[in-house]
C-alpha positions as a Markdown table, in Angstrom:
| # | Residue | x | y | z |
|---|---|---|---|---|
| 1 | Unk | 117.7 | 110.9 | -5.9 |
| 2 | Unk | 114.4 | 111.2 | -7.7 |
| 3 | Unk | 115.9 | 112.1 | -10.6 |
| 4 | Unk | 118.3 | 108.7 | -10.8 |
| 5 | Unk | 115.2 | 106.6 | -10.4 |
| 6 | Unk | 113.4 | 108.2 | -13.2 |
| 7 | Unk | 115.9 | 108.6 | -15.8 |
| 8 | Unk | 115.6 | 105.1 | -17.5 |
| 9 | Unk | 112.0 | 105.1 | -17.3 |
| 10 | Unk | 111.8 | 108.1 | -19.4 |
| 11 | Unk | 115.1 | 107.6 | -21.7 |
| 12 | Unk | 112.6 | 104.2 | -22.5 |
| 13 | Unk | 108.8 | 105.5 | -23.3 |
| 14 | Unk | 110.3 | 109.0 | -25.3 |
| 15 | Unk | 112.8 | 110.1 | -27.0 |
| 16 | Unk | 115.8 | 112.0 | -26.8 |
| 17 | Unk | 115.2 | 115.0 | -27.0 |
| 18 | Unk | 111.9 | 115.2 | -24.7 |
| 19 | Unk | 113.6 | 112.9 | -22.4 |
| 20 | Unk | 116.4 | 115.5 | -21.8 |
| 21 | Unk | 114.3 | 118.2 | -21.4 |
| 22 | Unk | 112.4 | 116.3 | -18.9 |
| 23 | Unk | 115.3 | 115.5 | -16.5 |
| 24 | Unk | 116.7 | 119.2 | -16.6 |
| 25 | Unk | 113.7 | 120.4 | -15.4 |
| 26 | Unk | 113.4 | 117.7 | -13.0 |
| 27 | Unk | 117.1 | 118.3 | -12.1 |
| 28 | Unk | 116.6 | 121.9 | -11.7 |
| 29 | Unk | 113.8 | 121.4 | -9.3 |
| 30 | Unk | 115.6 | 119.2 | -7.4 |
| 31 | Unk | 119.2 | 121.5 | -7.1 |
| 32 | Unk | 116.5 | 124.3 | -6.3 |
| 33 | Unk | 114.7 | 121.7 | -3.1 |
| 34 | Unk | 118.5 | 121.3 | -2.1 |
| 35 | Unk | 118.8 | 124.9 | -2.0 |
| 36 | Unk | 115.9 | 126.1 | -0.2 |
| 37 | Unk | 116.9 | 123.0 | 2.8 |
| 38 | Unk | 120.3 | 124.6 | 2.5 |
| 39 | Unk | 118.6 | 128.3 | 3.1 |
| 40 | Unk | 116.5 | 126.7 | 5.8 |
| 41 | Unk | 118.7 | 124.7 | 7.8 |
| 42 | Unk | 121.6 | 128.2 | 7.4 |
| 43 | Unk | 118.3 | 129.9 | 8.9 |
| 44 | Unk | 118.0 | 128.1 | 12.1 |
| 45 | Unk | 121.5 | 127.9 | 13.0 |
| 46 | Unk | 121.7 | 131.6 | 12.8 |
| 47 | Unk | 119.3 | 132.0 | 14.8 |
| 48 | Unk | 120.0 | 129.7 | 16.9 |
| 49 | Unk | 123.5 | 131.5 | 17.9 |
| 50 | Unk | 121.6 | 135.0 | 18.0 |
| 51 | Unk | 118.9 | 133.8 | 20.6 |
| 52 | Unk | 122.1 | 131.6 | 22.5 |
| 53 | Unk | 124.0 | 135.6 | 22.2 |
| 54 | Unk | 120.9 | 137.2 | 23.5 |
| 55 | Unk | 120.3 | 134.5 | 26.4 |
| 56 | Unk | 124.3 | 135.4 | 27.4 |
| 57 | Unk | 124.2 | 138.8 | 27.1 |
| 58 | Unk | 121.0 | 138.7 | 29.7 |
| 59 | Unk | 122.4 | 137.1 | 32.1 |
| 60 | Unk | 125.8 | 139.2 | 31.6 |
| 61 | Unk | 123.4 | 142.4 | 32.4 |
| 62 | Unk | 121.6 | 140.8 | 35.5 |
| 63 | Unk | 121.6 | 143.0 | 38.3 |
| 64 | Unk | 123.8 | 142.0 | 41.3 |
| 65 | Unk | 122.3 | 142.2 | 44.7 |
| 66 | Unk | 123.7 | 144.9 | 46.7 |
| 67 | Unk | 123.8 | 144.0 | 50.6 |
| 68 | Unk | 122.0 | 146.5 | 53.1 |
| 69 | Unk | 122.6 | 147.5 | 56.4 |
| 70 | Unk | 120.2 | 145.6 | 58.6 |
| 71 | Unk | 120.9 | 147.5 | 61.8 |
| 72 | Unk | 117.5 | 150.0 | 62.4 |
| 73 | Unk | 118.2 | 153.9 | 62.1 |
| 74 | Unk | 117.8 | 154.2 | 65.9 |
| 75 | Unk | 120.4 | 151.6 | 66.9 |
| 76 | Unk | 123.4 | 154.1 | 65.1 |
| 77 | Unk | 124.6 | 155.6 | 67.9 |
| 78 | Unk | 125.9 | 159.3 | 67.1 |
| 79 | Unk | 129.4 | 160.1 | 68.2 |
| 80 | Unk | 129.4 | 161.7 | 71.4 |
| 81 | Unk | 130.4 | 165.3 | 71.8 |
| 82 | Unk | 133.2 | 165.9 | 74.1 |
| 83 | Unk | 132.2 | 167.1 | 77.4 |
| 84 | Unk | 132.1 | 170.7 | 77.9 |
| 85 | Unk | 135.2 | 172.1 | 79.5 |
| 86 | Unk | 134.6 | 173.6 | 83.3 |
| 87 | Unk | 135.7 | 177.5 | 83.3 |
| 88 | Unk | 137.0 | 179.0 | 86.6 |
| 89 | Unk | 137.7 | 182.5 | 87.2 |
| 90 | Unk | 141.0 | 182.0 | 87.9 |
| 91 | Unk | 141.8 | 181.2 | 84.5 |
| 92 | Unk | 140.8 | 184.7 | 83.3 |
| 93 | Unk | 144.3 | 186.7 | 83.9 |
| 94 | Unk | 145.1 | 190.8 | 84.0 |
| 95 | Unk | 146.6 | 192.1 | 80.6 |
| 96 | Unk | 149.7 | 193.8 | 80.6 |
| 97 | Unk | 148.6 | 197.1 | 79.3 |
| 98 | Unk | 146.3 | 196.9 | 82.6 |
| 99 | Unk | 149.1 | 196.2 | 84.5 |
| 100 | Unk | 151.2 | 199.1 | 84.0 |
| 101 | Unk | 147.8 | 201.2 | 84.5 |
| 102 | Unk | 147.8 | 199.4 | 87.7 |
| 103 | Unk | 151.2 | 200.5 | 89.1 |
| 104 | Unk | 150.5 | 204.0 | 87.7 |
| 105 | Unk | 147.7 | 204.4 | 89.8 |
| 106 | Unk | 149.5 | 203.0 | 92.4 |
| 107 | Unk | 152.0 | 205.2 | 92.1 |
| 108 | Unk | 150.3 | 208.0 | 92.2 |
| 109 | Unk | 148.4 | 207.1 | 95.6 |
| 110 | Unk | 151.3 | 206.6 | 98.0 |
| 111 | Unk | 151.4 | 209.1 | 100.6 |
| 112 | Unk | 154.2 | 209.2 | 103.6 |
| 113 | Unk | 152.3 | 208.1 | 106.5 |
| 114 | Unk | 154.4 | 207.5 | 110.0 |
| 115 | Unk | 151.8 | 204.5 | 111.6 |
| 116 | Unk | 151.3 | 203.0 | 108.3 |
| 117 | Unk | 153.2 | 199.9 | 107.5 |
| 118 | Unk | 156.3 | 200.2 | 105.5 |
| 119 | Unk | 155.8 | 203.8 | 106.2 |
| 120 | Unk | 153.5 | 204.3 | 102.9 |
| 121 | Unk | 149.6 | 204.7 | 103.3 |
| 122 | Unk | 148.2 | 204.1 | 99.3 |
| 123 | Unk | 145.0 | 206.5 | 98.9 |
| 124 | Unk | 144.1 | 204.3 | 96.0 |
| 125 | Unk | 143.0 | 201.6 | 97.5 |
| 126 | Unk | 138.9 | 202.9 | 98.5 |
| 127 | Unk | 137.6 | 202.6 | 101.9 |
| 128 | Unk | 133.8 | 201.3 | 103.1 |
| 129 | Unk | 131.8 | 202.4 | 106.3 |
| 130 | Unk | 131.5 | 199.2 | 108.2 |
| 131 | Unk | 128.3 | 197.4 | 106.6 |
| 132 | Unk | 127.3 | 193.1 | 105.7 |
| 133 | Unk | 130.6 | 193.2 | 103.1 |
| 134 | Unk | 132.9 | 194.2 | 106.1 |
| 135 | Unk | 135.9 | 191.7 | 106.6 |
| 136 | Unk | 134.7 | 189.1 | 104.3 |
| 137 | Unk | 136.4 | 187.5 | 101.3 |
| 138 | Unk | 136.8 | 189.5 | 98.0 |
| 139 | Unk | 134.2 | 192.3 | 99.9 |
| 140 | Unk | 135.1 | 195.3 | 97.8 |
| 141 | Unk | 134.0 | 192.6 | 94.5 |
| 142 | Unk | 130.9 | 191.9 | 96.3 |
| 143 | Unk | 129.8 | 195.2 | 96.8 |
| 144 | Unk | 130.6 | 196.0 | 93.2 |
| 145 | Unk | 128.3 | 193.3 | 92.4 |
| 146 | Unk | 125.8 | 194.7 | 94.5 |
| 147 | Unk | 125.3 | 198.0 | 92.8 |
| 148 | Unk | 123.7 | 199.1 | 90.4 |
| 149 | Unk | 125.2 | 200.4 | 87.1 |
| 150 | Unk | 126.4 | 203.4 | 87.1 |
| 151 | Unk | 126.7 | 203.8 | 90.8 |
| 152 | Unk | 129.5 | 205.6 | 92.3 |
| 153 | Unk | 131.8 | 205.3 | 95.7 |
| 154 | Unk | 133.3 | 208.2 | 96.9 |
| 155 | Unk | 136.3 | 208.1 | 99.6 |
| 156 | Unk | 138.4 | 210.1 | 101.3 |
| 157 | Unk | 142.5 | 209.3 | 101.5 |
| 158 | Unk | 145.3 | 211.3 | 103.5 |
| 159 | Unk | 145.9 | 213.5 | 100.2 |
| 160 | Unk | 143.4 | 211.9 | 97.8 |
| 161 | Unk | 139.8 | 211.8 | 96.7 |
| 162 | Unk | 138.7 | 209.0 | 95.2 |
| 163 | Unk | 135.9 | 207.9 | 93.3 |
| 164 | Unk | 134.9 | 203.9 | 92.4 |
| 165 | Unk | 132.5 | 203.6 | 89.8 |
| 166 | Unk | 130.6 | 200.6 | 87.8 |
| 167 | Unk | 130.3 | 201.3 | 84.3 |
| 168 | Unk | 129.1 | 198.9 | 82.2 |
| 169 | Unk | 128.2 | 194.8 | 82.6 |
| 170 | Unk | 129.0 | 192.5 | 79.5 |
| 171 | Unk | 130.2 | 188.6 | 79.4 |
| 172 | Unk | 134.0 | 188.3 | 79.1 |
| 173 | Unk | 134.8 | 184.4 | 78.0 |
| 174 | Unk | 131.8 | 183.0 | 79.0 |
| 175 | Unk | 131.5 | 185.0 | 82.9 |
| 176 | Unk | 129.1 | 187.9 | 83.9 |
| 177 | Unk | 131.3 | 190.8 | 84.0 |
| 178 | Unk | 131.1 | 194.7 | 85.6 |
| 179 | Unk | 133.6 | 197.2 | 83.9 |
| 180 | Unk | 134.9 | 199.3 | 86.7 |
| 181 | Unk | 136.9 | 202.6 | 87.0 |
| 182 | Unk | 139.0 | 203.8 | 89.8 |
| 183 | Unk | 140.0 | 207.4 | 89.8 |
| 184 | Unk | 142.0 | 209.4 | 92.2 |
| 185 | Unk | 142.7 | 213.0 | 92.3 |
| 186 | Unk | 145.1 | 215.3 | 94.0 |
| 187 | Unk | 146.5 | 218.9 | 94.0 |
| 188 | Unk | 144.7 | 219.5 | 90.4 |
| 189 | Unk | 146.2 | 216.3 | 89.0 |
| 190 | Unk | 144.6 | 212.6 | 88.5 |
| 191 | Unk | 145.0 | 209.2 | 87.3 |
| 192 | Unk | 142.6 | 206.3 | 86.6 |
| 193 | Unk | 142.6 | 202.7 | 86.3 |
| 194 | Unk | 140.1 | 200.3 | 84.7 |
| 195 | Unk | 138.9 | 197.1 | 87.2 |
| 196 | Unk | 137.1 | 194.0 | 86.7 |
| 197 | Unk | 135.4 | 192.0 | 88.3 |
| 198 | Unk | 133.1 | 188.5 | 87.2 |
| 199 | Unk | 130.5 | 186.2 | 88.8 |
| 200 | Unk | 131.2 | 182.1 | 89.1 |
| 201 | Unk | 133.1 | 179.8 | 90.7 |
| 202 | Unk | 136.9 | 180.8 | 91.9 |
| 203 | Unk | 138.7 | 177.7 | 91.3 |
| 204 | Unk | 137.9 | 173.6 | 90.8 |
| 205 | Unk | 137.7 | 173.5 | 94.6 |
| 206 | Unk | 134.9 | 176.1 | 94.8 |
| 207 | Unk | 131.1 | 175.7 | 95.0 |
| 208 | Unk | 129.8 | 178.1 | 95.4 |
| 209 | Unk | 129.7 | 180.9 | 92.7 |
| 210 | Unk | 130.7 | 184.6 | 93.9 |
| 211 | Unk | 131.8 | 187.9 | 92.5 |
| 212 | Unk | 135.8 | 188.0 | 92.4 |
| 213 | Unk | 138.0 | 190.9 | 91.3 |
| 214 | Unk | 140.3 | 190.2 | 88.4 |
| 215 | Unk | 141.8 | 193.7 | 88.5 |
């Protein structure tokens, strides 16, 4: 623009040659004012699109809020544990190997007897002077549970000695225990059975805990 105006001014007061040179450089400077705009105005529209980037990739990378549990630690209630189940003693039952020891020893005790019932008298089963025990329920358990460990019971049968002793005390599920041996002998032979007998409550209509005899 500046160089239109000044062209005939100069093509007027000098001549050719000088007024050529004149307008290239003016011409020059001009294309070189163009450029530097050009430069400045390419400038700010790149940067304008980086900071516009930068503001969007911000709020890409904002953090989102993560919802909490208002409800206080003590208000969590804990799942309850099941109640515990009620053990009886008659759910603790003779094994079979016990069983057969059992009838063995049973066995081996029958003795003819003519005022016995059923005409057999059984020398395994032990006898008690008269005492507290006498003619209560499960009295040959209780008096088990009333000795000490390692006491023994002697009695006498029609062809039989026979000995009743506690042996050990240990918990067997969950119930205090006595280990018990019954032994008979007879004419230079014998035979033994083990016995058991546990402390608690008999059955779900019980109260009151006592000892029972499993076996």
């Amino acid at each position: 623009m500046y160089a239109a105006l000044a062209a005939p001014v100069l093509l007027a007061s000098a001549d050719g040659a000088h007024a050529q040179g004149f307008l290239k450089r003016l011409a020059d400077r001009a294309v070189e004012k163009v450029e530097q705009n050009a430069e400045k105005l390419a400038g700010d529209i790149i940067n304008g699109s980086a900071n516009s980037r930068q503001d969007e990739s911000s709020n890409d990378e904002a953090p989102v809020p993560v919802e909490t549990s208002q409800e206080p630690t003590s208000a969590r209630r804990a799942p309850e544990a099941p109640a515990p189940k009620a053990n009886y003693i008659d759910s603790l039952k003779t094994p079979p190997d016990v069983e057969a020891r059992k009838a063995e020893y049973n066995k081996f005790g029958e003795v003819s007897c003519n005022d016995c019932e059923g005409g057999i008298e059984l020398d395994g089963r032990p006898t008690f002077p008269f005492d507290e025990f006498s003619g209560r329920y499960n009295e040959r358990a209780k008096r088990a549970g009333s000795w000490a460990i390692g006491h023994i019971h002697h009695w006498q049968g029609k062809a039989s000695k026979g000995t009743l002793t506690v042996t050990s005390e240990e918990r067997v599920d969950g119930f205090q225990c006595r280990r018990l041996e019954y032994r008979l002998e007879r004419g230079g032979s014998s035979v033994s059975r083990p016995g058991l007998i546990c402390l608690g409550l008999a059955n779900s209509s019980s109260d009151v805990e006592n000892w029972h005899e499993i076996y």
